[in-house]
Amino acid sequence: MRIGIDLGGTKTEVIALSDAGEQLFRHRVATPHGDYQETLNVIVELVNQAQAHTGQQGTVGIGIPGTLSPQTHLVKNANSVWLNGQPLDQDLTAKLGQPVRLANDANCLAVSEAVDGAAAGAGVVFAVIIGTGCGAGIAIAGRCHAGGNGTAGEWGHNPLPWMDDDELRYRNDVACYCGQRGCIETFISGTGFATDYQRLSGHSLRGSDIVARAAGGDTLAEQALCRYEQRLAKSLAHVVNLLDPDVIVLGGGMSNVDRWYQTVPGLMNNWVFGGECTTPVLKAKHGDSSGVRGAAWLWPQEK
């Protein structure tokens, strides 16, 4: 049995999977905001609940909103800032009495979709989370690829490529929380989408409401969608030019806009070197479950 934990900013979820990927147990609780020791206690309690419910011991994998530094072995880059600088894997290993594996939550999405999701069996998978923020992860042969610095897939904090004049103005006006300007995240996260619509219309709306307005014929909402899909397409074209993955998978709230899967693949041709791109862009099969399932699959099946 494999146990996965998805440690989010607002909720922490556990899943137990059989060796065939069947869900045996699933439960979620509120994440203790700002309290590292209580976060440890919640994770231990969820693991214990999964094992008590199933009557089995399991390996433990954890997806976090950050990464584990290969140099210091401490958490870094977590937007749940109380995790930063902490030896999370070591502390959990000590409390659970067994080893744990940690990975960035977007890498967990990539692993989940590569193992038995939309990209099942693909060699190289690039998986994107486009929600409140924007992140990405890489799976190679079904396994997480974190890189030598633990930052592989940190796509959202690279600059939006091939900016036009309006995007250059946006870059100057809208700073990223990371301290840089022009980050992809500021343009194609759900937050960035809403910000762009507000700049166009003067009105503040949620992303889902903007999409609904576009479907109803609102010209400014449609303009915001067109701008968004252009920005998403050239950001993904940049990935193809660097990594050329076999499959790109989209997850997170903005991935639920069905038109992206018809428009974005064709638009990518405008920026992919050579003008040819057949890379599939697919919606995550497991949806909100992908992160926690991918955490469980950090302990892969033995070949």
mmCIF file with all atom_site columns, N, CA and C in Angstrom, residues 25-63:
data_model
loop_
_atom_site.group_PDB
_atom_site.id
_atom_site.type_symbol
_atom_site.label_atom_id
_atom_site.label_alt_id
_atom_site.label_comp_id
_atom_site.label_asym_id
_atom_site.label_entity_id
_atom_site.label_seq_id
_atom_site.pdbx_PDB_ins_code
_atom_site.Cartn_x
_atom_site.Cartn_y
_atom_site.Cartn_z
_atom_site.occupancy
_atom_site.B_iso_or_equiv
_atom_site.pdbx_formal_charge
_atom_site.auth_seq_id
_atom_site.auth_comp_id
_atom_site.auth_asym_id
_atom_site.auth_atom_id
_atom_site.pdbx_PDB_model_num
ATOM 1   N N  . PHE A 1 25 ? -8.570 4.545  0.913  1.00 0.00 ? 25 PHE A N  1
ATOM 2   C CA . PHE A 1 25 ? -8.958 5.468  1.982  1.00 0.00 ? 25 PHE A CA 1
ATOM 3   C C  . PHE A 1 25 ? -8.608 6.877  1.532  1.00 0.00 ? 25 PHE A C  1
ATOM 4   N N  . ARG A 1 26 ? -9.473 7.845  1.918  1.00 0.00 ? 26 ARG A N  1
ATOM 5   C CA . ARG A 1 26 ? -9.188 9.239  1.594  1.00 0.00 ? 26 ARG A CA 1
ATOM 6   C C  . ARG A 1 26 ? -9.857 10.125 2.625  1.00 0.00 ? 26 ARG A C  1
ATOM 7   N N  . HIS A 1 27 ? -9.131 11.150 3.058  1.00 0.00 ? 27 HIS A N  1
ATOM 8   C CA . HIS A 1 27 ? -9.665 12.055 4.073  1.00 0.00 ? 27 HIS A CA 1
ATOM 9   C C  . HIS A 1 27 ? -8.905 13.371 4.003  1.00 0.00 ? 27 HIS A C  1
ATOM 10  N N  . ARG A 1 28 ? -9.591 14.469 4.334  1.00 0.00 ? 28 ARG A N  1
ATOM 11  C CA . ARG A 1 28 ? -8.912 15.767 4.355  1.00 0.00 ? 28 ARG A CA 1
ATOM 12  C C  . ARG A 1 28 ? -9.316 16.546 5.595  1.00 0.00 ? 28 ARG A C  1
ATOM 13  N N  . VAL A 1 29 ? -8.372 17.383 6.041  1.00 0.00 ? 29 VAL A N  1
ATOM 14  C CA . VAL A 1 29 ? -8.607 18.245 7.201  1.00 0.00 ? 29 VAL A CA 1
ATOM 15  C C  . VAL A 1 29 ? -8.018 19.617 6.894  1.00 0.00 ? 29 VAL A C  1
ATOM 16  N N  . ALA A 1 30 ? -8.339 20.595 7.716  1.00 0.00 ? 30 ALA A N  1
ATOM 17  C CA . ALA A 1 30 ? -7.771 21.931 7.560  1.00 0.00 ? 30 ALA A CA 1
ATOM 18  C C  . ALA A 1 30 ? -6.283 21.902 7.921  1.00 0.00 ? 30 ALA A C  1
ATOM 19  N N  . THR A 1 31 ? -5.485 22.636 7.155  1.00 0.00 ? 31 THR A N  1
ATOM 20  C CA . THR A 1 31 ? -4.063 22.767 7.460  1.00 0.00 ? 31 THR A CA 1
ATOM 21  C C  . THR A 1 31 ? -3.886 23.770 8.599  1.00 0.00 ? 31 THR A C  1
ATOM 22  N N  . PRO A 1 32 ? -3.082 23.406 9.606  1.00 0.00 ? 32 PRO A N  1
ATOM 23  C CA . PRO A 1 32 ? -2.839 24.350 10.709 1.00 0.00 ? 32 PRO A CA 1
ATOM 24  C C  . PRO A 1 32 ? -1.972 25.512 10.230 1.00 0.00 ? 32 PRO A C  1
ATOM 25  N N  . HIS A 1 33 ? -2.580 26.621 9.945  1.00 0.00 ? 33 HIS A N  1
ATOM 26  C CA . HIS A 1 33 ? -1.881 27.749 9.334  1.00 0.00 ? 33 HIS A CA 1
ATOM 27  C C  . HIS A 1 33 ? -0.845 28.334 10.293 1.00 0.00 ? 33 HIS A C  1
ATOM 28  N N  . GLY A 1 34 ? 0.392  28.424 9.802  1.00 0.00 ? 34 GLY A N  1
ATOM 29  C CA . GLY A 1 34 ? 1.438  29.110 10.547 1.00 0.00 ? 34 GLY A CA 1
ATOM 30  C C  . GLY A 1 34 ? 2.055  28.319 11.682 1.00 0.00 ? 34 GLY A C  1
ATOM 31  N N  . ASP A 1 35 ? 1.691  27.062 11.858 1.00 0.00 ? 35 ASP A N  1
ATOM 32  C CA . ASP A 1 35 ? 2.161  26.270 13.006 1.00 0.00 ? 35 ASP A CA 1
ATOM 33  C C  . ASP A 1 35 ? 2.866  25.015 12.499 1.00 0.00 ? 35 ASP A C  1
ATOM 34  N N  . TYR A 1 36 ? 4.195  25.026 12.530 1.00 0.00 ? 36 TYR A N  1
ATOM 35  C CA . TYR A 1 36 ? 4.973  23.909 11.978 1.00 0.00 ? 36 TYR A CA 1
ATOM 36  C C  . TYR A 1 36 ? 4.767  22.627 12.793 1.00 0.00 ? 36 TYR A C  1
ATOM 37  N N  . GLN A 1 37 ? 4.851  22.717 14.101 1.00 0.00 ? 37 GLN A N  1
ATOM 38  C CA . GLN A 1 37 ? 4.729  21.514 14.918 1.00 0.00 ? 37 GLN A CA 1
ATOM 39  C C  . GLN A 1 37 ? 3.348  20.883 14.768 1.00 0.00 ? 37 GLN A C  1
ATOM 40  N N  . GLU A 1 38 ? 2.316  21.719 14.702 1.00 0.00 ? 38 GLU A N  1
ATOM 41  C CA . GLU A 1 38 ? 0.975  21.172 14.539 1.00 0.00 ? 38 GLU A CA 1
ATOM 42  C C  . GLU A 1 38 ? 0.794  20.582 13.146 1.00 0.00 ? 38 GLU A C  1
ATOM 43  N N  . THR A 1 39 ? 1.480  21.141 12.143 1.00 0.00 ? 39 THR A N  1
ATOM 44  C CA . THR A 1 39 ? 1.461  20.561 10.796 1.00 0.00 ? 39 THR A CA 1
ATOM 45  C C  . THR A 1 39 ? 2.035  19.150 10.824 1.00 0.00 ? 39 THR A C  1
ATOM 46  N N  . LEU A 1 40 ? 3.147  18.970 11.528 1.00 0.00 ? 40 LEU A N  1
ATOM 47  C CA . LEU A 1 40 ? 3.718  17.629 11.678 1.00 0.00 ? 40 LEU A CA 1
ATOM 48  C C  . LEU A 1 40 ? 2.709  16.682 12.328 1.00 0.00 ? 40 LEU A C  1
ATOM 49  N N  . ASN A 1 41 ? 2.055  17.154 13.384 1.00 0.00 ? 41 ASN A N  1
ATOM 50  C CA . ASN A 1 41 ? 1.110  16.308 14.106 1.00 0.00 ? 41 ASN A CA 1
ATOM 51  C C  . ASN A 1 41 ? -0.067 15.900 13.225 1.00 0.00 ? 41 ASN A C  1
ATOM 52  N N  . VAL A 1 42 ? -0.559 16.828 12.399 1.00 0.00 ? 42 VAL A N  1
ATOM 53  C CA . VAL A 1 42 ? -1.674 16.520 11.505 1.00 0.00 ? 42 VAL A CA 1
ATOM 54  C C  . VAL A 1 42 ? -1.278 15.454 10.493 1.00 0.00 ? 42 VAL A C  1
ATOM 55  N N  . ILE A 1 43 ? -0.086 15.572 9.917  1.00 0.00 ? 43 ILE A N  1
ATOM 56  C CA . ILE A 1 43 ? 0.362  14.583 8.937  1.00 0.00 ? 43 ILE A CA 1
ATOM 57  C C  . ILE A 1 43 ? 0.481  13.207 9.576  1.00 0.00 ? 43 ILE A C  1
ATOM 58  N N  . VAL A 1 44 ? 1.078  13.143 10.762 1.00 0.00 ? 44 VAL A N  1
ATOM 59  C CA . VAL A 1 44 ? 1.223  11.865 11.462 1.00 0.00 ? 44 VAL A CA 1
ATOM 60  C C  . VAL A 1 44 ? -0.148 11.262 11.753 1.00 0.00 ? 44 VAL A C  1
ATOM 61  N N  . GLU A 1 45 ? -1.086 12.081 12.186 1.00 0.00 ? 45 GLU A N  1
ATOM 62  C CA . GLU A 1 45 ? -2.432 11.593 12.485 1.00 0.00 ? 45 GLU A CA 1
ATOM 63  C C  . GLU A 1 45 ? -3.112 11.050 11.237 1.00 0.00 ? 45 GLU A C  1
ATOM 64  N N  . LEU A 1 46 ? -2.958 11.725 10.102 1.00 0.00 ? 46 LEU A N  1
ATOM 65  C CA . LEU A 1 46 ? -3.579 11.257 8.866  1.00 0.00 ? 46 LEU A CA 1
ATOM 66  C C  . LEU A 1 46 ? -2.967 9.926  8.407  1.00 0.00 ? 46 LEU A C  1
ATOM 67  N N  . VAL A 1 47 ? -1.661 9.797  8.512  1.00 0.00 ? 47 VAL A N  1
ATOM 68  C CA . VAL A 1 47 ? -1.009 8.524  8.166  1.00 0.00 ? 47 VAL A CA 1
ATOM 69  C C  . VAL A 1 47 ? -1.536 7.411  9.073  1.00 0.00 ? 47 VAL A C  1
ATOM 70  N N  . ASN A 1 48 ? -1.638 7.697  10.360 1.00 0.00 ? 48 ASN A N  1
ATOM 71  C CA . ASN A 1 48 ? -2.137 6.688  11.300 1.00 0.00 ? 48 ASN A CA 1
ATOM 72  C C  . ASN A 1 48 ? -3.578 6.307  10.976 1.00 0.00 ? 48 ASN A C  1
ATOM 73  N N  . GLN A 1 49 ? -4.400 7.295  10.596 1.00 0.00 ? 49 GLN A N  1
ATOM 74  C CA . GLN A 1 49 ? -5.788 6.993  10.234 1.00 0.00 ? 49 GLN A CA 1
ATOM 75  C C  . GLN A 1 49 ? -5.857 6.095  9.009  1.00 0.00 ? 49 GLN A C  1
ATOM 76  N N  . ALA A 1 50 ? -5.032 6.376  8.009  1.00 0.00 ? 50 ALA A N  1
ATOM 77  C CA . ALA A 1 50 ? -5.034 5.562  6.790  1.00 0.00 ? 50 ALA A CA 1
ATOM 78  C C  . ALA A 1 50 ? -4.645 4.124  7.100  1.00 0.00 ? 50 ALA A C  1
ATOM 79  N N  . GLN A 1 51 ? -3.652 3.960  7.944  1.00 0.00 ? 51 GLN A N  1
ATOM 80  C CA . GLN A 1 51 ? -3.185 2.607  8.265  1.00 0.00 ? 51 GLN A CA 1
ATOM 81  C C  . GLN A 1 51 ? -4.195 1.874  9.154  1.00 0.00 ? 51 GLN A C  1
ATOM 82  N N  . ALA A 1 52 ? -4.841 2.601  10.064 1.00 0.00 ? 52 ALA A N  1
ATOM 83  C CA . ALA A 1 52 ? -5.859 1.967  10.917 1.00 0.00 ? 52 ALA A CA 1
ATOM 84  C C  . ALA A 1 52 ? -7.076 1.556  10.093 1.00 0.00 ? 52 ALA A C  1
ATOM 85  N N  . HIS A 1 53 ? -7.485 2.407  9.156  1.00 0.00 ? 53 HIS A N  1
ATOM 86  C CA . HIS A 1 53 ? -8.668 2.122  8.341  1.00 0.00 ? 53 HIS A CA 1
ATOM 87  C C  . HIS A 1 53 ? -8.450 0.922  7.438  1.00 0.00 ? 53 HIS A C  1
ATOM 88  N N  . THR A 1 54 ? -7.273 0.809  6.868  1.00 0.00 ? 54 THR A N  1
ATOM 89  C CA . THR A 1 54 ? -6.998 -0.263 5.912  1.00 0.00 ? 54 THR A CA 1
ATOM 90  C C  . THR A 1 54 ? -6.438 -1.519 6.572  1.00 0.00 ? 54 THR A C  1
ATOM 91  N N  . GLY A 1 55 ? -5.915 -1.365 7.780  1.00 0.00 ? 55 GLY A N  1
ATOM 92  C CA . GLY A 1 55 ? -5.269 -2.496 8.432  1.00 0.00 ? 55 GLY A CA 1
ATOM 93  C C  . GLY A 1 55 ? -3.940 -2.862 7.804  1.00 0.00 ? 55 GLY A C  1
ATOM 94  N N  . GLN A 1 56 ? -3.353 -1.917 7.066  1.00 0.00 ? 56 GLN A N  1
ATOM 95  C CA . GLN A 1 56 ? -2.079 -2.172 6.387  1.00 0.00 ? 56 GLN A CA 1
ATOM 96  C C  . GLN A 1 56 ? -1.076 -1.073 6.698  1.00 0.00 ? 56 GLN A C  1
ATOM 97  N N  . GLN A 1 57 ? 0.199  -1.412 6.659  1.00 0.00 ? 57 GLN A N  1
ATOM 98  C CA . GLN A 1 57 ? 1.267  -0.423 6.682  1.00 0.00 ? 57 GLN A CA 1
ATOM 99  C C  . GLN A 1 57 ? 1.499  0.069  5.256  1.00 0.00 ? 57 GLN A C  1
ATOM 100 N N  . GLY A 1 58 ? 1.935  1.304  5.129  1.00 0.00 ? 58 GLY A N  1
ATOM 101 C CA . GLY A 1 58 ? 2.167  1.833  3.791  1.00 0.00 ? 58 GLY A CA 1
ATOM 102 C C  . GLY A 1 58 ? 3.385  2.726  3.726  1.00 0.00 ? 58 GLY A C  1
ATOM 103 N N  . THR A 1 59 ? 3.978  2.812  2.534  1.00 0.00 ? 59 THR A N  1
ATOM 104 C CA . THR A 1 59 ? 4.999  3.826  2.288  1.00 0.00 ? 59 THR A CA 1
ATOM 105 C C  . THR A 1 59 ? 4.325  5.197  2.327  1.00 0.00 ? 59 THR A C  1
ATOM 106 N N  . VAL A 1 60 ? 5.109  6.248  2.591  1.00 0.00 ? 60 VAL A N  1
ATOM 107 C CA . VAL A 1 60 ? 4.541  7.588  2.750  1.00 0.00 ? 60 VAL A CA 1
ATOM 108 C C  . VAL A 1 60 ? 5.256  8.569  1.832  1.00 0.00 ? 60 VAL A C  1
ATOM 109 N N  . GLY A 1 61 ? 4.478  9.212  0.950  1.00 0.00 ? 61 GLY A N  1
ATOM 110 C CA . GLY A 1 61 ? 4.987  10.291 0.108  1.00 0.00 ? 61 GLY A CA 1
ATOM 111 C C  . GLY A 1 61 ? 4.191  11.550 0.369  1.00 0.00 ? 61 GLY A C  1
ATOM 112 N N  . ILE A 1 62 ? 4.853  12.698 0.294  1.00 0.00 ? 62 ILE A N  1
ATOM 113 C CA . ILE A 1 62 ? 4.211  13.958 0.654  1.00 0.00 ? 62 ILE A CA 1
ATOM 114 C C  . ILE A 1 62 ? 4.481  15.007 -0.418 1.00 0.00 ? 62 ILE A C  1
ATOM 115 N N  . GLY A 1 63 ? 3.406  15.623 -0.902 1.00 0.00 ? 63 GLY A N  1
ATOM 116 C CA . GLY A 1 63 ? 3.523  16.757 -1.812 1.00 0.00 ? 63 GLY A CA 1
ATOM 117 C C  . GLY A 1 63 ? 3.421  18.052 -1.034 1.00 0.00 ? 63 GLY A C  1
#
